[in-house]
PDB file of C-alpha atoms and ligand atoms in Angstrom:
ATOM      1  CA  MET A   1      14.170  12.181  18.630  1.00 53.00           C
ATOM      2  CA  ILE A   2      12.796  14.621  16.140  1.00 62.00           C
ATOM      3  CA  GLU A   3      11.200  17.589  17.754  1.00 61.00           C
ATOM      4  CA  THR A   4      11.472  20.306  15.219  1.00 83.00           C
ATOM      5  CA  ALA A   5       8.703  22.874  15.391  1.00 88.00           C
ATOM      6  CA  GLU A   6       7.373  21.733  12.042  1.00 87.00           C
ATOM      7  CA  VAL A   7       7.058  18.080  13.060  1.00 90.00           C
ATOM      8  CA  LEU A   8       5.467  18.925  16.394  1.00 92.00           C
ATOM      9  CA  GLU A   9       3.018  21.197  14.612  1.00 92.00           C
ATOM     10  CA  ARG A  10       2.067  18.390  12.261  1.00 92.00           C
ATOM     11  CA  THR A  11       1.755  15.704  14.963  1.00 94.00           C
ATOM     12  CA  GLY A  12       0.072  17.858  17.568  1.00 92.00           C
ATOM     13  CA  GLY A  13       3.015  17.573  19.914  1.00 92.00           C
ATOM     14  CA  THR A  14       3.891  13.902  19.491  1.00 92.00           C
ATOM     15  CA  GLU A  15       7.633  13.375  19.138  1.00 90.00           C
ATOM     16  CA  LEU A  16       8.752  10.961  16.459  1.00 92.00           C
ATOM     17  CA  ARG A  17      11.662   8.582  16.893  1.00 91.00           C
ATOM     18  CA  ARG A  18      13.088   9.137  13.417  1.00 94.00           C
ATOM     19  CA  ILE A  19      12.112   9.887   9.885  1.00 96.00           C
ATOM     20  CA  VAL A  20      12.596   6.605   8.079  1.00 97.00           C
ATOM     21  CA  TYR A  21      11.683   7.732   4.546  1.00 98.00           C
ATOM     22  CA  PRO A  22      11.718  11.438   3.774  1.00 97.00           C
ATOM     23  CA  GLU A  23       9.373  12.919   1.186  1.00 97.00           C
ATOM     24  CA  ARG A  24      11.892  13.101  -1.622  1.00 98.00           C
ATOM     25  CA  LYS A  25      13.027   9.524  -1.174  1.00 98.00           C
ATOM     26  CA  ILE A  26       9.438   8.289  -1.329  1.00 98.00           C
ATOM     27  CA  ALA A  27       8.716  10.375  -4.429  1.00 98.00           C
ATOM     28  CA  SER A  28      11.670   9.047  -6.369  1.00 98.00           C
ATOM     29  CA  ARG A  29      10.941   5.428  -5.461  1.00 98.00           C
ATOM     30  CA  VAL A  30       7.241   5.793  -6.317  1.00 99.00           C
ATOM     31  CA  SER A  31       8.235   7.257  -9.658  1.00 98.00           C
ATOM     32  CA  GLU A  32      10.472   4.244 -10.366  1.00 98.00           C
ATOM     33  CA  MET A  33       7.666   1.866  -9.413  1.00 98.00           C
ATOM     34  CA  GLY A  34       5.280   3.655 -11.745  1.00 98.00           C
ATOM     35  CA  GLN A  35       7.755   3.288 -14.591  1.00 98.00           C
ATOM     36  CA  GLU A  36       8.236  -0.402 -13.852  1.00 98.00           C
ATOM     37  CA  ILE A  37       4.480  -1.013 -13.863  1.00 98.00           C
ATOM     38  CA  THR A  38       4.131   0.996 -17.077  1.00 98.00           C
ATOM     39  CA  GLU A  39       6.673  -1.223 -18.837  1.00 97.00           C
ATOM     40  CA  VAL A  40       5.281  -4.600 -17.741  1.00 97.00           C
ATOM     41  CA  TYR A  41       1.826  -4.627 -19.280  1.00 97.00           C
ATOM     42  CA  PRO A  42       1.058  -4.541 -23.020  1.00 96.00           C
ATOM     43  CA  GLU A  43      -0.459  -1.156 -23.813  1.00 93.00           C
ATOM     44  CA  ASP A  44      -3.617  -2.571 -25.372  1.00 96.00           C
ATOM     45  CA  GLU A  45      -4.502  -4.842 -22.430  1.00 97.00           C
ATOM     46  CA  PRO A  46      -6.654  -3.388 -19.638  1.00 97.00           C
ATOM     47  CA  LEU A  47      -4.954  -2.592 -16.342  1.00 98.00           C
ATOM     48  CA  LEU A  48      -6.858  -2.107 -13.075  1.00 97.00           C
ATOM     49  CA  LEU A  49      -5.237  -0.832  -9.890  1.00 97.00           C
ATOM     50  CA  VAL A  50      -7.099  -1.706  -6.692  1.00 96.00           C
ATOM     51  CA  GLY A  51      -6.013   0.199  -3.597  1.00 97.00           C
ATOM     52  CA  LEU A  52      -6.619  -1.063  -0.084  1.00 96.00           C
ATOM     53  CA  LEU A  53      -8.138   1.711   1.987  1.00 95.00           C
ATOM     54  CA  LYS A  54      -7.352   3.555   3.959  1.00 95.00           C
ATOM     55  CA  GLY A  55      -3.613   3.063   4.184  1.00 97.00           C
ATOM     56  CA  SER A  56      -2.846   3.132   0.459  1.00 98.00           C
ATOM     57  CA  PHE A  57      -4.661   6.347  -0.429  1.00 98.00           C
ATOM     58  CA  ILE A  58      -1.632   8.634  -0.712  1.00 98.00           C
ATOM     59  CA  PHE A  59       0.618   6.003  -2.267  1.00 99.00           C
ATOM     60  CA  MET A  60      -2.098   5.184  -4.784  1.00 98.00           C
ATOM     61  CA  ALA A  61      -2.632   8.826  -5.691  1.00 98.00           C
ATOM     62  CA  ASP A  62       1.077   9.363  -6.310  1.00 98.00           C
ATOM     63  CA  LEU A  63       1.660   6.017  -8.019  1.00 98.00           C
ATOM     64  CA  VAL A  64      -1.128   6.240 -10.597  1.00 98.00           C
ATOM     65  CA  ARG A  65       0.241   9.567 -11.817  1.00 98.00           C
ATOM     66  CA  GLU A  66       3.574   7.880 -12.525  1.00 98.00           C
ATOM     67  CA  ILE A  67       1.925   5.185 -14.642  1.00 98.00           C
ATOM     68  CA  ARG A  68       2.134   6.402 -18.217  1.00 98.00           C
ATOM     69  CA  ARG A  69      -0.423   4.191 -19.900  1.00 98.00           C
ATOM     70  CA  PRO A  70      -4.193   3.749 -19.677  1.00 97.00           C
ATOM     71  CA  ALA A  71      -5.285   2.413 -16.294  1.00 97.00           C
ATOM     72  CA  GLN A  72      -8.422   2.158 -14.205  1.00 96.00           C
ATOM     73  CA  VAL A  73      -8.572   2.729 -10.468  1.00 96.00           C
ATOM     74  CA  ASP A  74     -10.729   1.224  -7.756  1.00 95.00           C
ATOM     75  CA  PHE A  75     -10.502   0.699  -4.022  1.00 94.00           C
ATOM     76  CA  LEU A  76     -11.516  -1.845  -1.473  1.00 93.00           C
ATOM     77  CA  VAL A  77     -11.970  -1.678   2.248  1.00 92.00           C
ATOM     78  CA  ALA A  78     -10.959  -4.689   4.279  1.00 86.00           C
ATOM     79  CA  SER A  79     -11.005  -4.973   8.024  1.00 77.00           C
ATOM     80  CA  SER A  80      -9.023  -7.514   9.952  1.00 64.00           C
ATOM     81  CA  TYR A  81     -10.218  -7.025  13.476  1.00 57.00           C
ATOM     82  CA  GLY A  82     -10.886  -9.988  15.714  1.00 47.00           C
ATOM     83  CA  SER A  83     -12.431  -9.815  19.135  1.00 44.00           C
ATOM     84  CA  ALA A  84      -9.354  -8.021  20.449  1.00 40.00           C
ATOM     85  CA  MET A  85      -6.961  -5.498  18.967  1.00 39.00           C
ATOM     86  CA  THR A  86      -4.772  -8.216  17.519  1.00 47.00           C
ATOM     87  CA  SER A  87      -5.063  -9.201  13.897  1.00 53.00           C
ATOM     88  CA  SER A  88      -7.223 -12.315  14.018  1.00 54.00           C
ATOM     89  CA  GLY A  89      -6.830 -13.453  10.448  1.00 62.00           C
ATOM     90  CA  ASP A  90     -10.513 -12.812   9.937  1.00 70.00           C
ATOM     91  CA  VAL A  91     -10.478 -10.348   7.058  1.00 77.00           C
ATOM     92  CA  GLN A  92     -13.812  -8.878   6.072  1.00 76.00           C
ATOM     93  CA  LEU A  93     -14.519  -6.925   2.910  1.00 79.00           C
ATOM     94  CA  LEU A  94     -16.453  -3.815   3.848  1.00 76.00           C
ATOM     95  CA  TYR A  95     -16.352  -2.312   0.373  1.00 74.00           C
ATOM     96  CA  ASP A  96     -15.833  -4.450  -2.665  1.00 75.00           C
ATOM     97  CA  PRO A  97     -14.779  -3.068  -6.028  1.00 77.00           C
ATOM     98  CA  GLU A  98     -17.577  -2.798  -8.534  1.00 71.00           C
ATOM     99  CA  ALA A  99     -15.153  -3.355 -11.362  1.00 72.00           C
ATOM    100  CA  GLU A 100     -15.327  -6.493 -13.471  1.00 85.00           C
ATOM    101  CA  LEU A 101     -11.985  -8.265 -13.070  1.00 91.00           C
ATOM    102  CA  ALA A 102     -12.198 -10.833 -15.861  1.00 90.00           C
ATOM    103  CA  ASP A 103      -9.764 -10.001 -18.705  1.00 92.00           C
ATOM    104  CA  LYS A 104      -8.016  -7.312 -16.692  1.00 97.00           C
ATOM    105  CA  HIS A 105      -4.517  -7.207 -15.346  1.00 98.00           C
ATOM    106  CA  VAL A 106      -5.161  -6.457 -11.678  1.00 97.00           C
ATOM    107  CA  VAL A 107      -2.629  -4.953  -9.295  1.00 98.00           C
ATOM    108  CA  LEU A 108      -3.490  -4.805  -5.594  1.00 98.00           C
ATOM    109  CA  ILE A 109      -1.944  -1.716  -4.041  1.00 98.00           C
ATOM    110  CA  GLU A 110      -1.069  -2.023  -0.356  1.00 98.00           C
ATOM    111  CA  ASP A 111       0.667   0.397   1.995  1.00 98.00           C
ATOM    112  CA  ILE A 112       2.556  -2.172   4.058  1.00 97.00           C
ATOM    113  CA  ILE A 113       2.806  -5.929   4.288  1.00 97.00           C
ATOM    114  CA  ASP A 114       3.274  -6.944   7.885  1.00 96.00           C
ATOM    115  CA  SER A 115       2.023 -10.391   8.945  1.00 94.00           C
ATOM    116  CA  GLY A 116       0.658 -10.989   5.439  1.00 95.00           C
ATOM    117  CA  THR A 117      -2.769 -11.891   6.773  1.00 93.00           C
ATOM    118  CA  THR A 118      -4.644  -9.283   4.764  1.00 92.00           C
ATOM    119  CA  MET A 119      -3.078 -10.236   1.449  1.00 94.00           C
ATOM    120  CA  ASN A 120      -3.330 -13.959   2.115  1.00 95.00           C
ATOM    121  CA  ARG A 121      -7.094 -13.548   2.442  1.00 91.00           C
ATOM    122  CA  LEU A 122      -7.558 -11.171  -0.470  1.00 93.00           C
ATOM    123  CA  VAL A 123      -5.465 -12.912  -3.098  1.00 95.00           C
ATOM    124  CA  PRO A 124      -7.577 -16.120  -3.315  1.00 93.00           C
ATOM    125  CA  LEU A 125     -10.707 -14.002  -3.359  1.00 90.00           C
ATOM    126  CA  PHE A 126      -9.440 -11.996  -6.298  1.00 93.00           C
ATOM    127  CA  ARG A 127      -8.083 -15.051  -8.101  1.00 94.00           C
ATOM    128  CA  ASP A 128     -11.570 -16.569  -8.000  1.00 91.00           C
ATOM    129  CA  ARG A 129     -12.842 -13.679 -10.089  1.00 91.00           C
ATOM    130  CA  GLY A 130     -10.631 -14.677 -12.981  1.00 93.00           C
ATOM    131  CA  PRO A 131      -8.409 -11.689 -13.667  1.00 96.00           C
ATOM    132  CA  ARG A 132      -6.042 -11.931 -16.608  1.00 97.00           C
ATOM    133  CA  SER A 133      -3.219 -11.585 -14.106  1.00 98.00           C
ATOM    134  CA  LEU A 134      -2.892 -10.630 -10.461  1.00 98.00           C
ATOM    135  CA  GLU A 135       0.029  -8.911  -8.780  1.00 98.00           C
ATOM    136  CA  ILE A 136       0.710  -7.068  -5.544  1.00 98.00           C
ATOM    137  CA  CYS A 137       2.426  -3.714  -5.317  1.00 98.00           C
ATOM    138  CA  ALA A 138       3.361  -2.723  -1.760  1.00 98.00           C
ATOM    139  CA  LEU A 139       5.076   0.471  -0.719  1.00 98.00           C
ATOM    140  CA  LEU A 140       6.580  -1.232   2.323  1.00 98.00           C
ATOM    141  CA  HIS A 141       7.347  -4.848   3.119  1.00 98.00           C
ATOM    142  CA  LYS A 142       8.485  -5.913   6.583  1.00 97.00           C
ATOM    143  CA  HIS A 143       9.507  -9.392   5.384  1.00 96.00           C
ATOM    144  CA  ILE A 144       8.207 -11.067   8.519  1.00 95.00           C
ATOM    145  CA  ALA A 145       5.279 -12.893   6.898  1.00 92.00           C
ATOM    146  CA  ALA A 146       5.887 -16.632   7.156  1.00 88.00           C
ATOM    147  CA  ASP A 147       4.172 -17.742   3.974  1.00 92.00           C
ATOM    148  CA  LEU A 148       2.626 -15.294   1.567  1.00 96.00           C
ATOM    149  CA  VAL A 149       0.342 -16.849  -1.015  1.00 97.00           C
ATOM    150  CA  LEU A 150       1.669 -14.268  -3.472  1.00 98.00           C
ATOM    151  CA  GLU A 151       4.912 -12.339  -3.020  1.00 97.00           C
ATOM    152  CA  PRO A 152       4.549  -8.705  -4.062  1.00 98.00           C
ATOM    153  CA  ARG A 153       5.982  -8.129  -7.512  1.00 98.00           C
ATOM    154  CA  TRP A 154       6.797  -4.535  -6.608  1.00 98.00           C
ATOM    155  CA  VAL A 155       8.057  -3.349  -3.234  1.00 98.00           C
ATOM    156  CA  GLY A 156       8.980   0.255  -2.546  1.00 98.00           C
ATOM    157  CA  PHE A 157      11.158  -0.320   0.483  1.00 98.00           C
ATOM    158  CA  ASP A 158      12.122  -3.232   2.717  1.00 98.00           C
ATOM    159  CA  ALA A 159      10.799  -1.799   5.959  1.00 97.00           C
ATOM    160  CA  PRO A 160      12.429  -2.101   9.380  1.00 97.00           C
ATOM    161  CA  GLY A 161      10.545  -3.893  12.146  1.00 95.00           C
ATOM    162  CA  GLU A 162       9.327  -0.667  13.682  1.00 95.00           C
ATOM    163  CA  PHE A 163       5.834   0.754  13.797  1.00 96.00           C
ATOM    164  CA  LEU A 164       5.639   3.230  10.945  1.00 97.00           C
ATOM    165  CA  ILE A 165       3.325   6.172  10.435  1.00 98.00           C
ATOM    166  CA  GLY A 166       2.720   8.809   7.802  1.00 98.00           C
ATOM    167  CA  TYR A 167       2.130   8.905   4.041  1.00 98.00           C
ATOM    168  CA  GLY A 168      -1.175   7.085   4.607  1.00 98.00           C
ATOM    169  CA  LEU A 169      -0.066   4.868   7.499  1.00 98.00           C
ATOM    170  CA  ASP A 170      -1.816   5.500  10.782  1.00 97.00           C
ATOM    171  CA  HIS A 171      -1.631   4.857  14.461  1.00 96.00           C
ATOM    172  CA  SER A 172      -5.230   4.770  15.717  1.00 95.00           C
ATOM    173  CA  GLU A 173      -6.226   6.831  12.668  1.00 96.00           C
ATOM    174  CA  ASP A 174      -3.715   9.594  13.399  1.00 97.00           C
ATOM    175  CA  PHE A 175      -0.694  10.700  11.377  1.00 97.00           C
ATOM    176  CA  ARG A 176      -1.930   9.589   7.947  1.00 98.00           C
ATOM    177  CA  ASN A 177      -1.396  13.116   6.622  1.00 97.00           C
ATOM    178  CA  LEU A 178       2.329  13.314   7.364  1.00 97.00           C
ATOM    179  CA  PRO A 179       4.142  13.714   4.029  1.00 97.00           C
ATOM    180  CA  PHE A 180       7.022  11.478   5.187  1.00 97.00           C
ATOM    181  CA  ILE A 181       7.205   8.054   6.878  1.00 98.00           C
ATOM    182  CA  ALA A 182       8.464   7.968  10.458  1.00 97.00           C
ATOM    183  CA  SER A 183       8.666   5.559  13.344  1.00 96.00           C
ATOM    184  CA  LEU A 184       6.762   6.339  16.499  1.00 90.00           C
TER     185      LEU A 184
HETATM  186  P1  IMP B 201      -0.966  -7.623   7.708  1.00 72.93           P
HETATM  187  O1  IMP B 201      -2.289  -8.177   7.359  1.00 72.93           O
HETATM  188  O2  IMP B 201      -0.452  -8.062   9.035  1.00 72.93           O
HETATM  189  O3  IMP B 201       0.072  -7.790   6.607  1.00 72.93           O
HETATM  190  O4  IMP B 201      -1.162  -6.091   7.969  1.00 72.93           O
HETATM  191  C1  IMP B 201      -1.284  -5.173   6.989  1.00 72.93           C
HETATM  192  C2  IMP B 201      -1.976  -3.952   7.533  1.00 72.93           C
HETATM  193  O5  IMP B 201      -1.649  -3.678   8.910  1.00 72.93           O
HETATM  194  C3  IMP B 201      -1.527  -2.755   6.765  1.00 72.93           C
HETATM  195  O6  IMP B 201      -2.377  -2.528   5.669  1.00 72.93           O
HETATM  196  C4  IMP B 201      -1.600  -1.653   7.780  1.00 72.93           C
HETATM  197  O7  IMP B 201      -2.878  -1.086   7.789  1.00 72.93           O
HETATM  198  C5  IMP B 201      -1.372  -2.313   9.098  1.00 72.93           C
HETATM  199  N1  IMP B 201       0.048  -2.159   9.539  1.00 72.93           N
HETATM  200  C6  IMP B 201       0.975  -3.117   9.627  1.00 72.93           C
HETATM  201  N2  IMP B 201       2.148  -2.628  10.048  1.00 72.93           N
HETATM  202  C7  IMP B 201       1.969  -1.300  10.233  1.00 72.93           C
HETATM  203  C8  IMP B 201       2.830  -0.217  10.650  1.00 72.93           C
HETATM  204  O8  IMP B 201       4.047  -0.355  10.931  1.00 72.93           O
HETATM  205  N3  IMP B 201       2.259   1.012  10.706  1.00 72.93           N
HETATM  206  C9  IMP B 201       0.953   1.234  10.383  1.00 72.93           C
HETATM  207  N4  IMP B 201       0.119   0.254   9.984  1.00 72.93           N
HETATM  208  C10 IMP B 201       0.616  -1.003   9.897  1.00 72.93           C
HETATM  209 MG1   MG B 202      -3.888  -0.873   5.668  1.00 72.93          MG
END
């Protein structure tokens, strides 16, 4: 259990089980990912990064600054609520990127791949719009998804099967602002 004064101050008194990825570890991995993405695409071909809100907002902000080539940024909002709290597989787009995808190399930026439902719905939708190429970049991958229609080309960390919070990841909208990733 982590119950340092600083953590308790940040969580409003909620104790965390453990810090899974500390700030510095995330920063160095995100920097590597940015370099890898920089090297893959020809400099003169347009690159568009599409972040899935809200979870990817911090990852996206850090990642794009490690990409040392021209790039455009957009976001989308998808919800995957069914009638209950469980992920129903019914993914709805609440905000759709305005950007034209044809001719562009598109990278979907996701915070964490869990069941894979979200990505399995989004990938065909994006493919239909005729991007020059389509890849997934996920900070975390739990590797429990049975069949992903597209395996992420870039994965920050192979995540443990625990519920993770911080660095954009939430539990009922809380804890997104933690600078590290912890398990509840
Ligand atoms: P999937 O569709 O099951 O792959 O779920 C992906 C989404 O579920 C992510 O974008 C997160 O918003 C959420 N999610 C899955 N696992 C976790 C977790 O451990 N902590 C916080 N959010 C999670
Ligand atoms: Mg999310």
